[in-house]
């Protein structure tokens, strides 16, 4: 079945460090791919998305490229800030009349000042 | 403006009780969802309604019963609460899924349920 695998956390970095959170997926059909972010005590917010191969999603300095050949959608940011501390979820959806989003297990990111 | 709201934010109750969580969205979306997030942050869909019609019903105990009085509301009623029901429950909404599922879901702030 469809699934998402992302790197286990927690990930701890110093401010201004480069960030990569790995995400790979298994899906039938042509999934759309998402990164959601959950700040402490809040619900999930869409961070970025990509709907077809080679698309790059970007927002708030974060980027991820839909790689069909490696079935990956890794999240990157060139210089992280303390305010980026949150839990990040990679997710996919496959279009159908009963679409649903399948989430990865989440990666907790902590940024030290 | 609150897009997706849930009440209550916190719910502490004893085993065996019956409780409800309410969800409302003012985004004009046709589809609403309930998710359960466990203590390890793992997020799993429970139900999905499209225009008041149940379209996704994952393997959830029948003690959980969603109710959608109109397409802007999706409430979750839980009977005979158990310790294992303790979790954060998130409501979400989206446009009706398209051909490639190119939609995004908007989440509420969550309801932390603690069963003692």
XYZ file of C-alpha atoms in Angstrom:
229
model
C 0.000 0.000 0.000
C 0.880 3.660 -0.097
C 3.305 4.808 2.569
C 5.746 7.526 3.583
C 9.044 7.012 5.360
C 10.935 9.921 6.852
C 14.070 10.157 8.915
C 13.655 9.665 12.601
C 14.319 12.524 14.912
C 14.971 14.383 16.915
C 17.236 16.502 14.770
C 19.151 19.181 16.639
C 21.018 21.899 14.772
C 22.616 25.234 15.536
C 21.100 28.395 14.144
C 22.142 29.109 10.529
C 23.008 25.461 9.867
C 21.895 23.675 6.714
C 18.894 21.383 7.125
C 17.928 18.224 5.296
C 15.071 15.971 6.373
C 14.820 12.886 4.203
C 11.512 11.548 2.941
C 10.804 8.643 0.599
C 7.473 7.299 -0.496
C 5.741 4.273 -1.957
C 2.623 4.883 -3.989
C 0.544 3.512 -6.815
C -0.474 6.070 -9.381
C 0.765 9.640 -9.341
C 0.832 11.048 -5.827
C 0.948 14.649 -4.772
C 3.562 15.262 -2.114
C 3.457 17.605 0.856
C 5.437 18.843 3.801
C 3.417 19.906 6.817
C 4.796 21.615 9.921
C 3.423 21.436 13.449
C 4.586 24.109 15.869
C 4.313 23.352 19.595
C 0.714 23.250 20.772
C -0.720 23.890 17.318
C -2.297 21.978 14.454
C -0.535 21.106 11.240
C 0.079 23.740 8.589
C 0.935 23.095 4.976
C 4.539 24.169 4.390
C 4.922 23.286 0.716
C 3.718 20.875 -1.902
C 4.539 19.420 -5.328
C 2.069 17.740 -7.617
C 4.188 16.134 -10.323
C 7.677 14.848 -11.003
C 10.484 17.450 -10.948
C 8.226 20.071 -9.374
C 9.903 22.068 -6.621
C 7.814 23.301 -3.729
C 9.134 26.217 -1.708
C 8.009 28.399 1.176
C 9.666 30.350 3.997
C 13.128 29.371 2.732
C 12.278 25.658 2.707
C 12.426 23.659 -0.521
C 11.662 20.133 -1.642
C 11.848 18.583 -5.110
C 9.590 15.748 -6.279
C 11.998 13.045 -7.501
C 10.134 10.237 -9.162
C 13.256 8.228 -10.020
C 14.275 7.989 -6.367
C 10.709 8.296 -4.969
C 11.919 11.045 -2.667
C 10.819 14.470 -1.475
C 13.577 15.660 0.847
C 13.075 18.905 2.751
C 15.945 21.420 2.753
C 16.677 24.839 4.141
C 19.919 26.707 3.752
C 19.986 28.511 7.102
C 17.664 27.492 9.901
C 16.359 29.762 12.650
C 15.249 29.062 16.193
C 11.692 29.740 15.038
C 11.906 26.716 12.720
C 11.828 24.391 15.720
C 8.790 22.178 15.137
C 7.719 18.738 13.995
C 7.820 18.224 10.222
C 5.610 15.700 8.437
C 6.105 14.415 4.937
C 2.859 13.269 3.323
C 1.320 12.072 0.107
C -2.090 11.864 -1.459
C -3.256 9.869 -4.427
C -6.224 11.271 -6.265
C -9.455 9.338 -6.149
C -12.991 9.891 -5.040
C -11.954 8.889 -1.550
C -8.675 10.747 -1.356
C -6.799 10.868 1.878
C -3.419 12.075 2.984
C -0.942 9.547 4.322
C 1.533 11.041 6.743
C 5.026 9.999 7.672
C 5.871 9.577 11.331
C 7.140 13.127 11.748
C 10.613 14.512 12.477
C 11.143 16.763 15.459
C 13.561 19.598 14.711
C 15.196 21.651 17.460
C 17.362 24.654 16.666
C 19.864 25.938 19.218
C 20.550 29.689 19.350
C -10.639 34.726 11.327
C -10.500 31.145 12.483
C -10.541 28.774 9.513
C -10.986 25.435 11.299
C -12.007 25.512 14.941
C -12.430 22.733 17.474
C -13.964 22.632 20.914
C -12.936 21.877 23.508
C -9.184 22.358 23.362
C -8.658 20.110 26.383
C -10.870 17.297 27.596
C -10.159 15.260 30.709
C -12.600 12.506 31.532
C -12.884 9.124 33.180
C -13.016 5.701 31.597
C -16.464 4.639 30.519
C -17.778 8.146 29.902
C -19.199 9.410 26.611
C -17.844 12.631 25.148
C -18.059 14.733 21.998
C -15.631 16.985 20.163
C -16.979 19.614 17.804
C -15.410 20.943 14.631
C -16.411 23.808 12.372
C -14.815 25.242 9.250
C -15.608 28.556 7.593
C -13.581 27.965 4.431
C -16.478 26.739 2.317
C -14.834 23.335 1.937
C -16.794 20.259 1.003
C -14.626 17.681 2.763
C -13.795 17.278 6.433
C -11.632 14.820 8.332
C -10.797 13.521 11.775
C -7.264 12.455 12.656
C -5.801 10.921 15.780
C -2.268 11.832 16.862
C -0.684 9.576 19.446
C 1.963 10.416 22.010
C 4.729 9.733 19.483
C 3.206 12.278 17.101
C 2.074 9.609 14.653
C -0.929 10.958 12.745
C -3.599 8.633 11.398
C -6.804 9.409 9.588
C -9.993 8.151 11.203
C -12.861 9.483 9.101
C -13.581 11.675 6.123
C -16.864 13.240 5.087
C -17.643 14.842 1.771
C -20.720 17.045 1.738
C -22.131 15.243 4.782
C -21.474 11.802 3.310
C -18.998 9.390 4.904
C -16.264 8.535 2.381
C -13.409 7.246 4.512
C -13.832 5.075 7.570
C -10.541 3.593 8.667
C -10.293 0.755 11.131
C -11.678 2.615 14.097
C -13.656 1.078 16.974
C -17.377 1.591 16.540
C -17.343 3.469 19.831
C -16.275 6.388 17.634
C -19.113 7.900 15.638
C -18.749 10.982 13.457
C -21.731 13.192 12.752
C -21.962 15.829 10.056
C -25.082 18.005 10.438
C -23.975 20.159 7.498
C -20.881 20.453 5.381
C -19.319 23.062 7.662
C -19.452 20.839 10.750
C -18.067 17.437 11.619
C -18.413 16.303 15.209
C -16.847 13.250 16.815
C -18.692 11.337 19.494
C -16.893 8.729 21.554
C -18.728 6.199 23.695
C -17.341 4.216 26.622
C -13.986 5.959 26.648
C -10.887 3.840 27.231
C -7.381 4.721 28.413
C -6.044 4.065 24.916
C -8.256 6.793 23.507
C -6.005 9.403 25.115
C -4.497 11.379 22.244
C -4.768 14.650 20.373
C -7.615 14.671 17.862
C -7.377 16.960 14.868
C -10.129 18.066 12.578
C -9.247 19.175 9.050
C -11.001 20.328 5.909
C -10.225 20.614 2.221
C -11.750 21.237 -1.144
C -13.263 18.172 -2.737
C -10.296 16.063 -3.950
C -9.545 16.472 -7.631
C -8.242 14.022 -10.184
C -4.690 14.068 -8.889
C -5.637 14.771 -5.302
C -4.018 18.180 -5.656
C -5.630 19.638 -2.624
C -4.349 20.688 0.752
C -5.906 20.150 4.114
C -6.372 22.855 6.715
C -6.109 21.674 10.281
C -7.749 22.795 13.468
C -5.712 23.417 16.636
C -6.470 19.986 18.081
C -8.286 18.621 21.108
C -6.143 16.933 23.723
C -8.195 14.104 25.226
C -6.990 12.539 28.458
C -8.819 9.515 29.796
C -8.108 8.636 33.413
